[in-house]
Amino acid sequence: MLRAIVRYGRPSLHAPAEPVGEITDEIQRLVDDMIDTMYAAPGIGLAAPQVGVALRVCVIDLSVGKRGGELITLINPEFVERDGMQLEDEGCLSLPGFTATVARPARVVVRGRDRHGAPRTVEGTGLLARALQHEIDHLDGKLFIDRLRGLKRDMIVRKVRKLERAGRW
Ligand code: NI
């Protein structure tokens, strides 16, 4: 089932999410819905706070469902390693229409659980490293614009406010 993706300004996007305890049927439904919603958007990643759920769950698929085996579901992910640096353009389904160049580590290792509760470690470089960091940022209540320098961030926030006032956000 598709869930509505909330946009910049909604409280769930701007506060840290809670760790998942037991993986219940409700969590399984959330994961299924997040995968459907990510593919429908379409997007390469989605975090639970983006569908208004303050839990540490995210899904990533760089192929947007086009290649089997690329779907990554992570529950309670944490960084084990981060190194290097990359500068690339980045966007977010919660900030449609906006992109900016964001500096991030070039390689990360993340440890969490899969949807069955089994430990899962994911190593990523390039775009996968970026997606992992972007989604874990969501779980910490951060959007990519929170990683920009003041001026660029303020410009995007001003444009969002303007869209809000016009009833188009
Ligand atoms: Ni995002």
GROMACS .gro file of C-alpha atoms and ligand atoms in nm:
model
  170
    1MET     CA    1   0.000   0.000   0.000
    2LEU     CA    2   0.129   0.342  -0.089
    3ARG     CA    3   0.178   0.593   0.191
    4ALA     CA    4   0.189   0.969   0.154
    5ILE     CA    5   0.541   1.114   0.155
    6VAL     CA    6   0.557   1.411   0.390
    7ARG     CA    7   0.751   1.720   0.293
    8TYR     CA    8   0.997   1.953   0.460
    9GLY     CA    9   0.831   2.124   0.756
   10ARG     CA   10   0.643   1.820   0.893
   11PRO     CA   11   0.753   1.736   1.250
   12SER     CA   12   0.845   1.370   1.180
   13LEU     CA   13   1.120   1.489   0.942
   14HIS     CA   14   1.287   1.713   1.195
   15ALA     CA   15   1.317   1.497   1.508
   16PRO     CA   16   1.524   1.183   1.578
   17ALA     CA   17   1.332   0.858   1.520
   18GLU     CA   18   1.303   0.582   1.783
   19PRO     CA   19   1.481   0.246   1.754
   20VAL     CA   20   1.263  -0.051   1.654
   21GLY     CA   21   1.225  -0.314   1.926
   22GLU     CA   22   1.047  -0.633   1.827
   23ILE     CA   23   0.985  -0.672   1.453
   24THR     CA   24   0.607  -0.706   1.454
   25ASP     CA   25   0.355  -0.753   1.171
   26GLU     CA   26   0.306  -0.378   1.185
   27ILE     CA   27   0.678  -0.326   1.109
   28GLN     CA   28   0.652  -0.578   0.820
   29ARG     CA   29   0.360  -0.379   0.677
   30LEU     CA   30   0.555  -0.056   0.719
   31VAL     CA   31   0.853  -0.204   0.529
   32ASP     CA   32   0.628  -0.336   0.248
   33ASP     CA   33   0.454   0.000   0.219
   34MET     CA   34   0.785   0.190   0.219
   35ILE     CA   35   0.919  -0.028  -0.065
   36ASP     CA   36   0.599   0.026  -0.269
   37THR     CA   37   0.608   0.400  -0.197
   38MET     CA   38   0.979   0.432  -0.289
   39TYR     CA   39   0.930   0.252  -0.622
   40ALA     CA   40   0.614   0.450  -0.704
   41ALA     CA   41   0.774   0.788  -0.629
   42PRO     CA   42   1.016   0.684  -0.792
   43GLY     CA   43   1.314   0.711  -0.560
   44ILE     CA   44   1.632   0.526  -0.462
   45GLY     CA   45   1.574   0.552  -0.088
   46LEU     CA   46   1.307   0.619   0.172
   47ALA     CA   47   1.313   0.650   0.550
   48ALA     CA   48   1.016   0.587   0.781
   49PRO     CA   49   1.000   0.952   0.902
   50GLN     CA   50   0.923   1.043   0.539
   51VAL     CA   51   0.595   0.854   0.567
   52GLY     CA   52   0.527   1.010   0.908
   53VAL     CA   53   0.651   0.715   1.117
   54ALA     CA   54   0.917   0.804   1.376
   55LEU     CA   55   1.100   0.469   1.369
   56ARG     CA   56   1.454   0.381   1.258
   57VAL     CA   57   1.368   0.196   0.937
   58CYS     CA   58   1.491   0.273   0.585
   59VAL     CA   59   1.488   0.113   0.240
   60ILE     CA   60   1.733   0.170  -0.046
   61ASP     CA   61   1.738   0.039  -0.404
   62LEU     CA   62   1.973   0.214  -0.644
   63SER     CA   63   1.802   0.032  -0.935
   64VAL     CA   64   1.452   0.149  -0.822
   65GLY     CA   65   1.333  -0.212  -0.846
   66LYS     CA   66   1.471  -0.272  -1.196
   67ARG     CA   67   1.739  -0.520  -1.088
   68GLY     CA   68   1.663  -0.799  -0.847
   69GLY     CA   69   1.873  -0.827  -0.534
   70GLU     CA   70   1.955  -0.459  -0.496
   71LEU     CA   71   1.688  -0.384  -0.237
   72ILE     CA   72   1.834  -0.307   0.105
   73THR     CA   73   1.608  -0.288   0.410
   74LEU     CA   74   1.775  -0.167   0.727
   75ILE     CA   75   1.632  -0.151   1.076
   76ASN     CA   76   1.823   0.043   1.344
   77PRO     CA   77   2.123   0.110   1.113
   78GLU     CA   78   2.442   0.254   1.260
   79PHE     CA   79   2.772   0.360   1.106
   80VAL     CA   80   3.067   0.134   1.175
   81GLU     CA   81   3.311   0.310   0.941
   82ARG     CA   82   3.312   0.634   0.740
   83ASP     CA   83   3.603   0.758   0.529
   84GLY     CA   84   3.702   0.967   0.231
   85MET     CA   85   3.502   1.252   0.082
   86GLN     CA   86   3.269   1.295  -0.218
   87LEU     CA   87   3.089   1.600  -0.355
   88GLU     CA   88   2.773   1.525  -0.557
   89ASP     CA   89   2.430   1.668  -0.624
   90GLU     CA   90   2.161   1.535  -0.396
   91GLY     CA   91   1.783   1.555  -0.378
   92CYS     CA   92   1.509   1.420  -0.153
   93LEU     CA   93   1.149   1.303  -0.201
   94SER     CA   94   1.058   1.529   0.094
   95LEU     CA   95   1.205   1.832  -0.087
   96PRO     CA   96   1.073   1.785  -0.443
   97GLY     CA   97   1.218   2.025  -0.695
   98PHE     CA   98   1.535   2.106  -0.501
   99THR     CA   99   1.887   1.971  -0.535
  100ALA     CA  100   2.221   2.085  -0.399
  101THR     CA  101   2.582   1.969  -0.389
  102VAL     CA  102   2.646   1.794  -0.059
  103ALA     CA  103   2.984   1.684   0.080
  104ARG     CA  104   2.979   1.339   0.237
  105PRO     CA  105   3.222   1.057   0.316
  106ALA     CA  106   3.298   0.847   0.005
  107ARG     CA  107   3.275   0.510   0.179
  108VAL     CA  108   3.071   0.383   0.470
  109VAL     CA  109   3.006   0.058   0.650
  110VAL     CA  110   2.666   0.035   0.817
  111ARG     CA  111   2.543  -0.229   1.056
  112GLY     CA  112   2.177  -0.294   1.139
  113ARG     CA  113   1.914  -0.563   1.111
  114ASP     CA  114   1.721  -0.685   0.808
  115ARG     CA  115   1.341  -0.714   0.811
  116HIS     CA  116   1.363  -1.059   0.966
  117GLY     CA  117   1.575  -0.931   1.253
  118ALA     CA  118   1.900  -1.088   1.127
  119PRO     CA  119   2.217  -0.878   1.158
  120ARG     CA  120   2.307  -0.711   0.830
  121THR     CA  121   2.624  -0.521   0.741
  122VAL     CA  122   2.632  -0.309   0.426
  123GLU     CA  123   2.943  -0.152   0.276
  124GLY     CA  124   2.891   0.123   0.021
  125THR     CA  125   3.098   0.357  -0.190
  126GLY     CA  126   2.987   0.636  -0.424
  127LEU     CA  127   2.610   0.660  -0.465
  128LEU     CA  128   2.534   0.375  -0.221
  129ALA     CA  129   2.748   0.544   0.047
  130ARG     CA  130   2.558   0.867  -0.021
  131ALA     CA  131   2.216   0.697  -0.006
  132LEU     CA  132   2.300   0.521   0.322
  133GLN     CA  133   2.408   0.850   0.478
  134HIS     CA  134   2.108   1.040   0.341
  135GLU     CA  135   1.861   0.784   0.483
  136ILE     CA  136   2.035   0.756   0.822
  137ASP     CA  137   2.030   1.137   0.837
  138HIS     CA  138   1.650   1.114   0.803
  139LEU     CA  139   1.645   0.880   1.105
  140ASP     CA  140   1.835   1.148   1.297
  141GLY     CA  141   1.588   1.420   1.193
  142LYS     CA  142   1.816   1.574   0.930
  143LEU     CA  143   1.755   1.656   0.564
  144PHE     CA  144   2.029   1.712   0.307
  145ILE     CA  145   1.980   2.088   0.328
  146ASP     CA  146   2.084   2.071   0.696
  147ARG     CA  147   2.428   1.975   0.564
  148LEU     CA  148   2.458   2.287   0.347
  149ARG     CA  149   2.623   2.612   0.437
  150GLY     CA  150   2.385   2.880   0.562
  151LEU     CA  151   2.327   3.082   0.247
  152LYS     CA  152   2.236   2.795   0.015
  153ARG     CA  153   2.018   2.637   0.285
  154ASP     CA  154   1.838   2.967   0.356
  155MET     CA  155   1.765   3.013  -0.014
  156ILE     CA  156   1.590   2.673  -0.037
  157VAL     CA  157   1.400   2.730   0.289
  158ARG     CA  158   1.279   3.069   0.162
  159LYS     CA  159   1.153   2.911  -0.161
  160VAL     CA  160   0.972   2.637   0.036
  161ARG     CA  161   0.805   2.900   0.259
  162LYS     CA  162   0.693   3.086  -0.051
  163LEU     CA  163   0.542   2.765  -0.195
  164GLU     CA  164   0.372   2.702   0.142
  165ARG     CA  165   0.217   3.049   0.140
  166ALA     CA  166   0.092   2.988  -0.214
  167GLY     CA  167  -0.062   2.656  -0.099
  168ARG     CA  168   0.165   2.462  -0.333
  169TRP     CA  169   0.368   2.264  -0.076
  170NI      NI  170   1.547   1.212   0.159
   0.00000   0.00000   0.00000
